[in-house]
Every structure is written in structure tokens, then in C-alpha cells.
């Protein structure tokens, strides 16, 4: 009887959160899926059950180019944020001994988040522009003779902005995982003659995999769903899936935008499923 009462009590405690998830997560996704099968004209949309939106989406070569570009941005951004995030987290966790200093340096990492993403992103434009600080500095140092055109409104600018915006999402979970590593394991590795690199590869890295996977999920999903960064930093010369959806919404083609969103959601879920094959996050944590 007590076990049954505990079971009922557990359901009652979880019901508010389940209701919130149902209303604000599941219901909107279901609505997007439903609308993706509707039809549209130049001036209106109408309820239907047809596959025209998906046929057009998968029949257009533009779709494949845009999805490949999105995956390219996600992969390059992931690699760079992982390298930077792991280095910063490693320094904070193992080289900064004082807890007060760790907290202070960690707060310094969060300073960019005190402003909006758009402001942080746009702040790169005067720095990278043809007459910006970067080009003028390089010219004054005699390293280049004329401004570098590829610094702004290019893939370089887009990826730079992505790394700037999302590196902290990699630092936090990795740092959190590293702080939970038993320091006696590192001492044991050193006592057994392991070098710093061997300790890093065979002790720290395996124990940090849950944090790396969580950070990877954050960064990949954020990059693949972003559209405003690509628009501003590429000068509207590049496209990703987010921009494809945004353009359809701007043209009031909601069923087409919904179909693209469903395909993007499935793509992200597949990527996450592949990542979770490497590490059982629930078990590790």
C-alpha cells in the first residue's frame, strides 16, 4: 500500500512539469508537424493532408546545399568551441587552486552574456570591416598592403561569430565535469610515472566525456537552429536552414517553413542520437 501511495505521489509531483512540457514543447511541435502537411497559395494557407511541401523540399538541390552548409557551420564551430572550451575549463579546474579565483575567472567568461546575442554579434562588424580595426592594424604593421575582404561577410565571419556566441556553452559542462574528477586519480597517475599528456589522455579525457557530449549537444543544436548570425555576418550572401525557414515565414509560406522545420528537427535528433551512442550521459552523471 505504501509503495502504491509513493507511486501516486510521484505522479502528482511530476504532473505540473509534465503539463508545462506538454503545453509549451509537445503541443507546438505537433502543431508544426500538422501545418507542414497543409497547402498554401500566394495569399493564403488551407488545411489539407498532402506531401507537396516535402516533395518540393526534397526535390530541390538548394535544400541539400543549405543543409550541407548548416552541417559545415555546426561541425567547424563544434571543433573550435571544443578546443577553446576544453582548454579554458582545464585551466580553471586544474591550474587555478583558489576557489575564489575560479569563481572570479568563471564570471569573467560570462561577461559577454551580459549583453544580447545580436549586440555581441554586430560588434564584430566594425572590427572586421574593410576599414575596420583589424585591417587598419595589419596595414599599419606592414603585414598586408590592402584590406582583407574575407574578414567580413564571409564564412570566416559567420564561424567567428558562432564561436564567440557559443563557446561558453561548451566551457560550462566541461568545467562542471572536470571539477567532479577525484584529484587522487591524478596523483595516482603521476605516482605511476604517467606524463602530463598521458594523464590528460587516459584519465581526464575519458572522465570528461559526459561534459563534452552535453556541450556538443548545446553547441550543435544552437548553431543548426540559428539564422540571424548567418544573415548579418555573411551580409546575406550565405544561407543555412534557419534562414530558409525565416525566408518562408517572411513570404507567408508557413506550411513550407513548417516542413523545413520538421526536417531540421529530425536532423538534429539524429545527430543527438548518434552522439548519445558514444556516451550514456544519464549513467555517467
PDB file of C-alpha atoms in Angstrom:
ATOM      1  CA  UNK A   1       0.000   0.000   0.000  1.00  0.00           C
ATOM      2  CA  UNK A   2       2.811   2.396   0.908  1.00  0.00           C
ATOM      3  CA  UNK A   3       4.580   1.616  -2.359  1.00  0.00           C
ATOM      4  CA  UNK A   4       1.405   2.383  -4.290  1.00  0.00           C
ATOM      5  CA  UNK A   5       0.932   5.665  -2.418  1.00  0.00           C
ATOM      6  CA  UNK A   6       4.534   6.651  -3.196  1.00  0.00           C
ATOM      7  CA  UNK A   7       3.923   5.849  -6.856  1.00  0.00           C
ATOM      8  CA  UNK A   8       0.796   8.025  -6.934  1.00  0.00           C
ATOM      9  CA  UNK A   9       2.600  10.802  -5.041  1.00  0.00           C
ATOM     10  CA  UNK A  10       5.429  10.676  -7.577  1.00  0.00           C
ATOM     11  CA  UNK A  11       2.984  11.097 -10.443  1.00  0.00           C
ATOM     12  CA  UNK A  12       1.317  14.031  -8.681  1.00  0.00           C
ATOM     13  CA  UNK A  13       4.677  15.730  -8.111  1.00  0.00           C
ATOM     14  CA  UNK A  14       5.689  15.262 -11.749  1.00  0.00           C
ATOM     15  CA  UNK A  15       2.348  16.309 -13.249  1.00  0.00           C
ATOM     16  CA  UNK A  16       2.956  20.116 -13.167  1.00  0.00           C
ATOM     17  CA  UNK A  17       6.248  19.756 -15.072  1.00  0.00           C
ATOM     18  CA  UNK A  18       4.653  17.244 -17.450  1.00  0.00           C
ATOM     19  CA  UNK A  19       1.814  19.684 -18.109  1.00  0.00           C
ATOM     20  CA  UNK A  20       4.258  22.521 -18.835  1.00  0.00           C
ATOM     21  CA  UNK A  21       6.251  20.331 -21.238  1.00  0.00           C
ATOM     22  CA  UNK A  22       3.039  19.190 -22.914  1.00  0.00           C
ATOM     23  CA  UNK A  23       1.754  22.737 -23.443  1.00  0.00           C
ATOM     24  CA  UNK A  24       4.970  24.522 -24.374  1.00  0.00           C
ATOM     25  CA  UNK A  25       7.057  21.780 -26.043  1.00  0.00           C
ATOM     26  CA  UNK A  26       4.984  18.867 -27.322  1.00  0.00           C
ATOM     27  CA  UNK A  27       1.905  20.831 -28.458  1.00  0.00           C
ATOM     28  CA  UNK A  28       3.863  23.383 -30.588  1.00  0.00           C
ATOM     29  CA  UNK A  29       5.875  20.589 -32.238  1.00  0.00           C
ATOM     30  CA  UNK A  30       2.696  18.654 -33.018  1.00  0.00           C
ATOM     31  CA  UNK A  31       1.166  21.824 -34.493  1.00  0.00           C
ATOM     32  CA  UNK A  32       4.240  22.412 -36.690  1.00  0.00           C
ATOM     33  CA  UNK A  33       4.036  18.829 -37.965  1.00  0.00           C
ATOM     34  CA  UNK A  34       0.341  19.244 -38.765  1.00  0.00           C
ATOM     35  CA  UNK A  35       0.853  22.555 -40.589  1.00  0.00           C
ATOM     36  CA  UNK A  36       3.692  21.038 -42.613  1.00  0.00           C
ATOM     37  CA  UNK A  37       1.089  18.978 -44.491  1.00  0.00           C
ATOM     38  CA  UNK A  38      -1.152  21.955 -45.277  1.00  0.00           C
ATOM     39  CA  UNK A  39      -1.324  23.689 -48.613  1.00  0.00           C
ATOM     40  CA  UNK A  40      -0.582  27.306 -49.490  1.00  0.00           C
ATOM     41  CA  UNK A  41      -1.218  29.840 -52.205  1.00  0.00           C
ATOM     42  CA  UNK A  42       0.325  33.252 -52.679  1.00  0.00           C
ATOM     43  CA  UNK A  43      -2.251  34.826 -50.382  1.00  0.00           C
ATOM     44  CA  UNK A  44      -3.475  32.135 -48.002  1.00  0.00           C
ATOM     45  CA  UNK A  45      -2.949  28.729 -46.446  1.00  0.00           C
ATOM     46  CA  UNK A  46      -5.566  25.997 -46.197  1.00  0.00           C
ATOM     47  CA  UNK A  47      -5.833  22.827 -44.105  1.00  0.00           C
ATOM     48  CA  UNK A  48      -5.079  19.661 -46.048  1.00  0.00           C
ATOM     49  CA  UNK A  49      -3.109  16.452 -45.874  1.00  0.00           C
ATOM     50  CA  UNK A  50      -0.640  16.480 -48.728  1.00  0.00           C
ATOM     51  CA  UNK A  51       3.062  15.910 -49.240  1.00  0.00           C
ATOM     52  CA  UNK A  52       3.644  18.788 -51.661  1.00  0.00           C
ATOM     53  CA  UNK A  53       5.827  20.707 -49.218  1.00  0.00           C
ATOM     54  CA  UNK A  54       8.084  17.723 -48.588  1.00  0.00           C
ATOM     55  CA  UNK A  55       8.206  16.823 -52.282  1.00  0.00           C
ATOM     56  CA  UNK A  56       9.300  20.353 -53.138  1.00  0.00           C
ATOM     57  CA  UNK A  57      11.787  20.382 -50.266  1.00  0.00           C
ATOM     58  CA  UNK A  58      13.500  17.109 -51.141  1.00  0.00           C
ATOM     59  CA  UNK A  59      13.242  17.735 -54.877  1.00  0.00           C
ATOM     60  CA  UNK A  60      15.194  20.987 -54.753  1.00  0.00           C
ATOM     61  CA  UNK A  61      19.014  20.873 -54.933  1.00  0.00           C
ATOM     62  CA  UNK A  62      19.060  24.092 -52.907  1.00  0.00           C
ATOM     63  CA  UNK A  63      17.800  22.150 -49.893  1.00  0.00           C
ATOM     64  CA  UNK A  64      20.772  19.796 -49.912  1.00  0.00           C
ATOM     65  CA  UNK A  65      23.267  22.640 -50.340  1.00  0.00           C
ATOM     66  CA  UNK A  66      21.715  24.572 -47.468  1.00  0.00           C
ATOM     67  CA  UNK A  67      21.646  21.562 -45.152  1.00  0.00           C
ATOM     68  CA  UNK A  68      25.266  20.745 -46.002  1.00  0.00           C
ATOM     69  CA  UNK A  69      26.230  24.367 -45.293  1.00  0.00           C
ATOM     70  CA  UNK A  70      24.407  24.160 -41.947  1.00  0.00           C
ATOM     71  CA  UNK A  71      26.216  20.943 -41.020  1.00  0.00           C
ATOM     72  CA  UNK A  72      29.507  22.537 -42.075  1.00  0.00           C
ATOM     73  CA  UNK A  73      28.933  25.528 -39.794  1.00  0.00           C
ATOM     74  CA  UNK A  74      27.933  23.192 -36.946  1.00  0.00           C
ATOM     75  CA  UNK A  75      30.974  20.928 -37.340  1.00  0.00           C
ATOM     76  CA  UNK A  76      33.572  23.725 -37.606  1.00  0.00           C
ATOM     77  CA  UNK A  77      32.007  25.661 -34.734  1.00  0.00           C
ATOM     78  CA  UNK A  78      31.886  22.499 -32.620  1.00  0.00           C
ATOM     79  CA  UNK A  79      35.569  21.738 -33.250  1.00  0.00           C
ATOM     80  CA  UNK A  80      36.690  25.263 -32.365  1.00  0.00           C
ATOM     81  CA  UNK A  81      34.444  25.648 -29.309  1.00  0.00           C
ATOM     82  CA  UNK A  82      35.577  22.227 -28.066  1.00  0.00           C
ATOM     83  CA  UNK A  83      39.249  23.172 -28.373  1.00  0.00           C
ATOM     84  CA  UNK A  84      38.750  26.535 -26.671  1.00  0.00           C
ATOM     85  CA  UNK A  85      36.212  25.286 -24.124  1.00  0.00           C
ATOM     86  CA  UNK A  86      38.306  22.299 -23.050  1.00  0.00           C
ATOM     87  CA  UNK A  87      41.418  24.468 -22.671  1.00  0.00           C
ATOM     88  CA  UNK A  88      39.629  27.102 -20.590  1.00  0.00           C
ATOM     89  CA  UNK A  89      37.854  24.515 -18.430  1.00  0.00           C
ATOM     90  CA  UNK A  90      41.108  22.583 -17.894  1.00  0.00           C
ATOM     91  CA  UNK A  91      42.907  25.740 -16.818  1.00  0.00           C
ATOM     92  CA  UNK A  92      40.142  26.755 -14.402  1.00  0.00           C
ATOM     93  CA  UNK A  93      39.745  23.278 -12.922  1.00  0.00           C
ATOM     94  CA  UNK A  94      43.366  22.146 -12.538  1.00  0.00           C
ATOM     95  CA  UNK A  95      45.621  25.200 -12.631  1.00  0.00           C
ATOM     96  CA  UNK A  96      43.608  27.706 -10.579  1.00  0.00           C
ATOM     97  CA  UNK A  97      43.845  26.478  -6.973  1.00  0.00           C
ATOM     98  CA  UNK A  98      41.796  29.154  -5.231  1.00  0.00           C
ATOM     99  CA  UNK A  99      38.034  28.640  -5.317  1.00  0.00           C
ATOM    100  CA  UNK A 100      37.539  32.406  -5.158  1.00  0.00           C
ATOM    101  CA  UNK A 101      39.758  32.909  -8.191  1.00  0.00           C
ATOM    102  CA  UNK A 102      37.948  30.108 -10.045  1.00  0.00           C
ATOM    103  CA  UNK A 103      34.613  31.808  -9.437  1.00  0.00           C
ATOM    104  CA  UNK A 104      36.033  35.208 -10.421  1.00  0.00           C
ATOM    105  CA  UNK A 105      37.541  33.904 -13.681  1.00  0.00           C
ATOM    106  CA  UNK A 106      34.376  31.966 -14.462  1.00  0.00           C
ATOM    107  CA  UNK A 107      32.337  35.151 -14.021  1.00  0.00           C
ATOM    108  CA  UNK A 108      34.734  36.897 -16.407  1.00  0.00           C
ATOM    109  CA  UNK A 109      33.832  34.247 -19.010  1.00  0.00           C
ATOM    110  CA  UNK A 110      30.161  35.165 -18.600  1.00  0.00           C
ATOM    111  CA  UNK A 111      30.668  38.912 -19.166  1.00  0.00           C
ATOM    112  CA  UNK A 112      29.727  38.732 -22.878  1.00  0.00           C
ATOM    113  CA  UNK A 113      26.356  37.268 -21.847  1.00  0.00           C
ATOM    114  CA  UNK A 114      25.505  40.497 -20.068  1.00  0.00           C
ATOM    115  CA  UNK A 115      24.511  41.854 -23.468  1.00  0.00           C
ATOM    116  CA  UNK A 116      22.259  40.352 -26.127  1.00  0.00           C
ATOM    117  CA  UNK A 117      23.466  37.974 -28.809  1.00  0.00           C
ATOM    118  CA  UNK A 118      22.718  40.486 -31.556  1.00  0.00           C
ATOM    119  CA  UNK A 119      24.818  43.233 -29.947  1.00  0.00           C
ATOM    120  CA  UNK A 120      27.741  40.855 -29.406  1.00  0.00           C
ATOM    121  CA  UNK A 121      27.489  39.647 -32.980  1.00  0.00           C
ATOM    122  CA  UNK A 122      27.181  43.091 -34.577  1.00  0.00           C
ATOM    123  CA  UNK A 123      30.159  44.319 -32.547  1.00  0.00           C
ATOM    124  CA  UNK A 124      32.381  42.287 -34.890  1.00  0.00           C
ATOM    125  CA  UNK A 125      31.301  44.260 -37.963  1.00  0.00           C
ATOM    126  CA  UNK A 126      33.292  47.478 -37.269  1.00  0.00           C
ATOM    127  CA  UNK A 127      36.236  45.344 -36.168  1.00  0.00           C
ATOM    128  CA  UNK A 128      36.365  43.119 -39.257  1.00  0.00           C
ATOM    129  CA  UNK A 129      35.200  45.623 -41.896  1.00  0.00           C
ATOM    130  CA  UNK A 130      37.296  46.828 -44.832  1.00  0.00           C
ATOM    131  CA  UNK A 131      38.202  49.962 -42.877  1.00  0.00           C
ATOM    132  CA  UNK A 132      37.874  48.240 -39.522  1.00  0.00           C
ATOM    133  CA  UNK A 133      40.319  47.896 -36.666  1.00  0.00           C
ATOM    134  CA  UNK A 134      41.714  44.537 -37.798  1.00  0.00           C
ATOM    135  CA  UNK A 135      42.540  45.627 -41.355  1.00  0.00           C
ATOM    136  CA  UNK A 136      43.920  49.003 -40.310  1.00  0.00           C
ATOM    137  CA  UNK A 137      46.143  47.383 -37.683  1.00  0.00           C
ATOM    138  CA  UNK A 138      47.510  44.815 -40.127  1.00  0.00           C
ATOM    139  CA  UNK A 139      48.208  47.550 -42.708  1.00  0.00           C
ATOM    140  CA  UNK A 140      49.942  49.776 -40.143  1.00  0.00           C
ATOM    141  CA  UNK A 141      52.157  46.848 -39.110  1.00  0.00           C
ATOM    142  CA  UNK A 142      53.074  46.268 -42.745  1.00  0.00           C
ATOM    143  CA  UNK A 143      51.709  42.717 -42.774  1.00  0.00           C
ATOM    144  CA  UNK A 144      49.312  43.412 -45.656  1.00  0.00           C
ATOM    145  CA  UNK A 145      49.190  46.044 -48.413  1.00  0.00           C
ATOM    146  CA  UNK A 146      45.441  46.253 -48.817  1.00  0.00           C
ATOM    147  CA  UNK A 147      42.391  45.337 -46.691  1.00  0.00           C
ATOM    148  CA  UNK A 148      41.408  41.680 -46.459  1.00  0.00           C
ATOM    149  CA  UNK A 149      37.951  41.304 -47.959  1.00  0.00           C
ATOM    150  CA  UNK A 150      37.266  37.866 -46.471  1.00  0.00           C
ATOM    151  CA  UNK A 151      37.332  39.035 -42.868  1.00  0.00           C
ATOM    152  CA  UNK A 152      33.719  40.211 -43.063  1.00  0.00           C
ATOM    153  CA  UNK A 153      30.626  38.954 -44.903  1.00  0.00           C
ATOM    154  CA  UNK A 154      32.119  35.504 -45.348  1.00  0.00           C
ATOM    155  CA  UNK A 155      32.101  32.022 -43.833  1.00  0.00           C
ATOM    156  CA  UNK A 156      35.024  33.143 -41.666  1.00  0.00           C
ATOM    157  CA  UNK A 157      32.929  35.922 -40.119  1.00  0.00           C
ATOM    158  CA  UNK A 158      29.958  33.601 -39.573  1.00  0.00           C
ATOM    159  CA  UNK A 159      32.042  30.943 -37.819  1.00  0.00           C
ATOM    160  CA  UNK A 160      33.904  33.554 -35.765  1.00  0.00           C
ATOM    161  CA  UNK A 161      30.584  34.932 -34.510  1.00  0.00           C
ATOM    162  CA  UNK A 162      29.293  31.433 -33.757  1.00  0.00           C
ATOM    163  CA  UNK A 163      32.413  30.597 -31.741  1.00  0.00           C
ATOM    164  CA  UNK A 164      32.147  33.871 -29.857  1.00  0.00           C
ATOM    165  CA  UNK A 165      28.461  33.330 -29.080  1.00  0.00           C
ATOM    166  CA  UNK A 166      28.500  29.668 -28.085  1.00  0.00           C
ATOM    167  CA  UNK A 167      31.900  28.811 -26.581  1.00  0.00           C
ATOM    168  CA  UNK A 168      30.579  29.297 -23.050  1.00  0.00           C
ATOM    169  CA  UNK A 169      28.009  26.554 -23.685  1.00  0.00           C
ATOM    170  CA  UNK A 170      30.972  24.218 -24.101  1.00  0.00           C
ATOM    171  CA  UNK A 171      33.015  25.604 -21.194  1.00  0.00           C
ATOM    172  CA  UNK A 172      30.322  25.211 -18.518  1.00  0.00           C
ATOM    173  CA  UNK A 173      29.521  21.474 -18.806  1.00  0.00           C
ATOM    174  CA  UNK A 174      33.173  20.509 -19.308  1.00  0.00           C
ATOM    175  CA  UNK A 175      34.266  22.596 -16.311  1.00  0.00           C
ATOM    176  CA  UNK A 176      31.466  21.107 -14.205  1.00  0.00           C
ATOM    177  CA  UNK A 177      32.567  17.570 -15.123  1.00  0.00           C
ATOM    178  CA  UNK A 178      36.239  18.307 -14.502  1.00  0.00           C
ATOM    179  CA  UNK A 179      35.514  19.702 -11.050  1.00  0.00           C
ATOM    180  CA  UNK A 180      33.958  16.361 -10.113  1.00  0.00           C
ATOM    181  CA  UNK A 181      37.078  14.357 -11.002  1.00  0.00           C
ATOM    182  CA  UNK A 182      38.709  12.886  -7.922  1.00  0.00           C
ATOM    183  CA  UNK A 183      42.118  14.562  -7.630  1.00  0.00           C
ATOM    184  CA  UNK A 184      43.547  11.390  -6.102  1.00  0.00           C
ATOM    185  CA  UNK A 185      43.237   9.761  -9.547  1.00  0.00           C
ATOM    186  CA  UNK A 186      45.584  12.381 -10.971  1.00  0.00           C
ATOM    187  CA  UNK A 187      48.015  11.874  -8.112  1.00  0.00           C
ATOM    188  CA  UNK A 188      47.902   8.111  -8.654  1.00  0.00           C
ATOM    189  CA  UNK A 189      48.648   8.583 -12.355  1.00  0.00           C
ATOM    190  CA  UNK A 190      51.642  10.788 -11.544  1.00  0.00           C
ATOM    191  CA  UNK A 191      52.884   8.331  -8.892  1.00  0.00           C
ATOM    192  CA  UNK A 192      52.818   5.569 -11.508  1.00  0.00           C
ATOM    193  CA  UNK A 193      55.038   7.584 -13.827  1.00  0.00           C
ATOM    194  CA  UNK A 194      52.395   8.939 -16.210  1.00  0.00           C
ATOM    195  CA  UNK A 195      53.342  12.135 -18.004  1.00  0.00           C
ATOM    196  CA  UNK A 196      51.046  15.121 -18.128  1.00  0.00           C
ATOM    197  CA  UNK A 197      49.899  14.194 -21.641  1.00  0.00           C
ATOM    198  CA  UNK A 198      49.243  10.573 -20.638  1.00  0.00           C
ATOM    199  CA  UNK A 199      47.236  11.702 -17.624  1.00  0.00           C
ATOM    200  CA  UNK A 200      45.232  14.014 -19.848  1.00  0.00           C
ATOM    201  CA  UNK A 201      44.516  11.380 -22.496  1.00  0.00           C
ATOM    202  CA  UNK A 202      43.927   8.331 -20.282  1.00  0.00           C
ATOM    203  CA  UNK A 203      42.414   9.861 -17.125  1.00  0.00           C
ATOM    204  CA  UNK A 204      40.987  13.349 -17.612  1.00  0.00           C
ATOM    205  CA  UNK A 205      39.621  12.999 -21.131  1.00  0.00           C
ATOM    206  CA  UNK A 206      37.605   9.786 -20.523  1.00  0.00           C
ATOM    207  CA  UNK A 207      36.141  11.214 -17.308  1.00  0.00           C
ATOM    208  CA  UNK A 208      35.243  14.448 -19.097  1.00  0.00           C
ATOM    209  CA  UNK A 209      33.298  12.779 -21.925  1.00  0.00           C
ATOM    210  CA  UNK A 210      29.843  13.456 -20.394  1.00  0.00           C
ATOM    211  CA  UNK A 211      30.592  17.186 -20.203  1.00  0.00           C
ATOM    212  CA  UNK A 212      31.961  17.165 -23.752  1.00  0.00           C
ATOM    213  CA  UNK A 213      28.814  15.439 -25.032  1.00  0.00           C
ATOM    214  CA  UNK A 214      26.497  17.853 -23.215  1.00  0.00           C
ATOM    215  CA  UNK A 215      28.443  20.834 -24.560  1.00  0.00           C
ATOM    216  CA  UNK A 216      28.402  19.303 -28.037  1.00  0.00           C
ATOM    217  CA  UNK A 217      24.621  18.918 -27.935  1.00  0.00           C
ATOM    218  CA  UNK A 218      24.235  22.543 -26.824  1.00  0.00           C
ATOM    219  CA  UNK A 219      26.541  23.960 -29.488  1.00  0.00           C
ATOM    220  CA  UNK A 220      25.343  21.808 -32.405  1.00  0.00           C
ATOM    221  CA  UNK A 221      21.647  22.431 -31.739  1.00  0.00           C
ATOM    222  CA  UNK A 222      22.159  26.179 -31.269  1.00  0.00           C
ATOM    223  CA  UNK A 223      24.202  26.547 -34.453  1.00  0.00           C
ATOM    224  CA  UNK A 224      21.843  24.461 -36.577  1.00  0.00           C
ATOM    225  CA  UNK A 225      18.826  26.457 -35.401  1.00  0.00           C
ATOM    226  CA  UNK A 226      20.457  29.890 -35.747  1.00  0.00           C
ATOM    227  CA  UNK A 227      19.565  32.181 -38.628  1.00  0.00           C
ATOM    228  CA  UNK A 228      20.235  35.756 -37.566  1.00  0.00           C
ATOM    229  CA  UNK A 229      24.014  35.260 -37.256  1.00  0.00           C
ATOM    230  CA  UNK A 230      24.345  33.891 -40.773  1.00  0.00           C
ATOM    231  CA  UNK A 231      22.258  36.731 -42.140  1.00  0.00           C
ATOM    232  CA  UNK A 232      24.229  39.559 -40.556  1.00  0.00           C
ATOM    233  CA  UNK A 233      27.751  38.163 -40.607  1.00  0.00           C
ATOM    234  CA  UNK A 234      27.557  36.920 -44.185  1.00  0.00           C
ATOM    235  CA  UNK A 235      25.888  40.067 -45.482  1.00  0.00           C
ATOM    236  CA  UNK A 236      23.014  37.848 -46.709  1.00  0.00           C
ATOM    237  CA  UNK A 237      25.478  36.090 -49.044  1.00  0.00           C
ATOM    238  CA  UNK A 238      25.276  32.738 -47.214  1.00  0.00           C
ATOM    239  CA  UNK A 239      22.338  30.613 -46.153  1.00  0.00           C
ATOM    240  CA  UNK A 240      21.535  27.941 -43.618  1.00  0.00           C
ATOM    241  CA  UNK A 241      18.361  26.066 -42.718  1.00  0.00           C
ATOM    242  CA  UNK A 242      17.310  28.723 -40.230  1.00  0.00           C
ATOM    243  CA  UNK A 243      17.427  31.369 -42.948  1.00  0.00           C
ATOM    244  CA  UNK A 244      15.448  29.102 -45.257  1.00  0.00           C
ATOM    245  CA  UNK A 245      12.697  28.881 -42.644  1.00  0.00           C
ATOM    246  CA  UNK A 246      12.883  32.620 -41.965  1.00  0.00           C
ATOM    247  CA  UNK A 247      12.522  33.452 -45.666  1.00  0.00           C
ATOM    248  CA  UNK A 248       9.470  31.176 -45.996  1.00  0.00           C
ATOM    249  CA  UNK A 249       7.856  32.841 -42.986  1.00  0.00           C
ATOM    250  CA  UNK A 250       8.598  36.268 -44.486  1.00  0.00           C
ATOM    251  CA  UNK A 251       6.770  35.165 -47.644  1.00  0.00           C
ATOM    252  CA  UNK A 252       3.877  33.836 -45.513  1.00  0.00           C
ATOM    253  CA  UNK A 253       4.616  30.297 -46.719  1.00  0.00           C
ATOM    254  CA  UNK A 254       4.002  28.761 -43.307  1.00  0.00           C
ATOM    255  CA  UNK A 255       3.423  25.163 -44.488  1.00  0.00           C
ATOM    256  CA  UNK A 256       6.729  25.177 -46.380  1.00  0.00           C
ATOM    257  CA  UNK A 257       8.507  26.679 -43.347  1.00  0.00           C
ATOM    258  CA  UNK A 258       6.919  24.049 -41.100  1.00  0.00           C
ATOM    259  CA  UNK A 259       8.065  21.223 -43.386  1.00  0.00           C
ATOM    260  CA  UNK A 260      11.630  22.571 -43.348  1.00  0.00           C
ATOM    261  CA  UNK A 261      11.458  22.899 -39.568  1.00  0.00           C
ATOM    262  CA  UNK A 262      10.320  19.269 -39.225  1.00  0.00           C
ATOM    263  CA  UNK A 263      13.204  18.049 -41.382  1.00  0.00           C
ATOM    264  CA  UNK A 264      15.632  20.206 -39.369  1.00  0.00           C
ATOM    265  CA  UNK A 265      14.243  18.826 -36.115  1.00  0.00           C
ATOM    266  CA  UNK A 266      14.647  15.253 -37.360  1.00  0.00           C
ATOM    267  CA  UNK A 267      18.209  16.030 -38.479  1.00  0.00           C
ATOM    268  CA  UNK A 268      19.123  17.461 -35.071  1.00  0.00           C
ATOM    269  CA  UNK A 269      17.540  14.493 -33.281  1.00  0.00           C
ATOM    270  CA  UNK A 270      19.533  12.086 -35.462  1.00  0.00           C
ATOM    271  CA  UNK A 271      22.753  13.965 -34.673  1.00  0.00           C
ATOM    272  CA  UNK A 272      21.961  13.880 -30.938  1.00  0.00           C
ATOM    273  CA  UNK A 273      21.118  10.159 -31.121  1.00  0.00           C
ATOM    274  CA  UNK A 274      24.474   9.481 -32.772  1.00  0.00           C
ATOM    275  CA  UNK A 275      26.275  11.490 -30.093  1.00  0.00           C
ATOM    276  CA  UNK A 276      24.491   9.641 -27.303  1.00  0.00           C
ATOM    277  CA  UNK A 277      25.704   6.350 -28.746  1.00  0.00           C
ATOM    278  CA  UNK A 278      29.210   7.289 -27.623  1.00  0.00           C
ATOM    279  CA  UNK A 279      28.347   8.230 -24.036  1.00  0.00           C
ATOM    280  CA  UNK A 280      25.428   7.312 -21.813  1.00  0.00           C
ATOM    281  CA  UNK A 281      25.044  10.720 -20.203  1.00  0.00           C
ATOM    282  CA  UNK A 282      22.486   9.591 -17.632  1.00  0.00           C
ATOM    283  CA  UNK A 283      24.714   6.723 -16.492  1.00  0.00           C
ATOM    284  CA  UNK A 284      27.878   8.815 -16.430  1.00  0.00           C
ATOM    285  CA  UNK A 285      26.290  11.630 -14.440  1.00  0.00           C
TER     286      UNK A 285
END
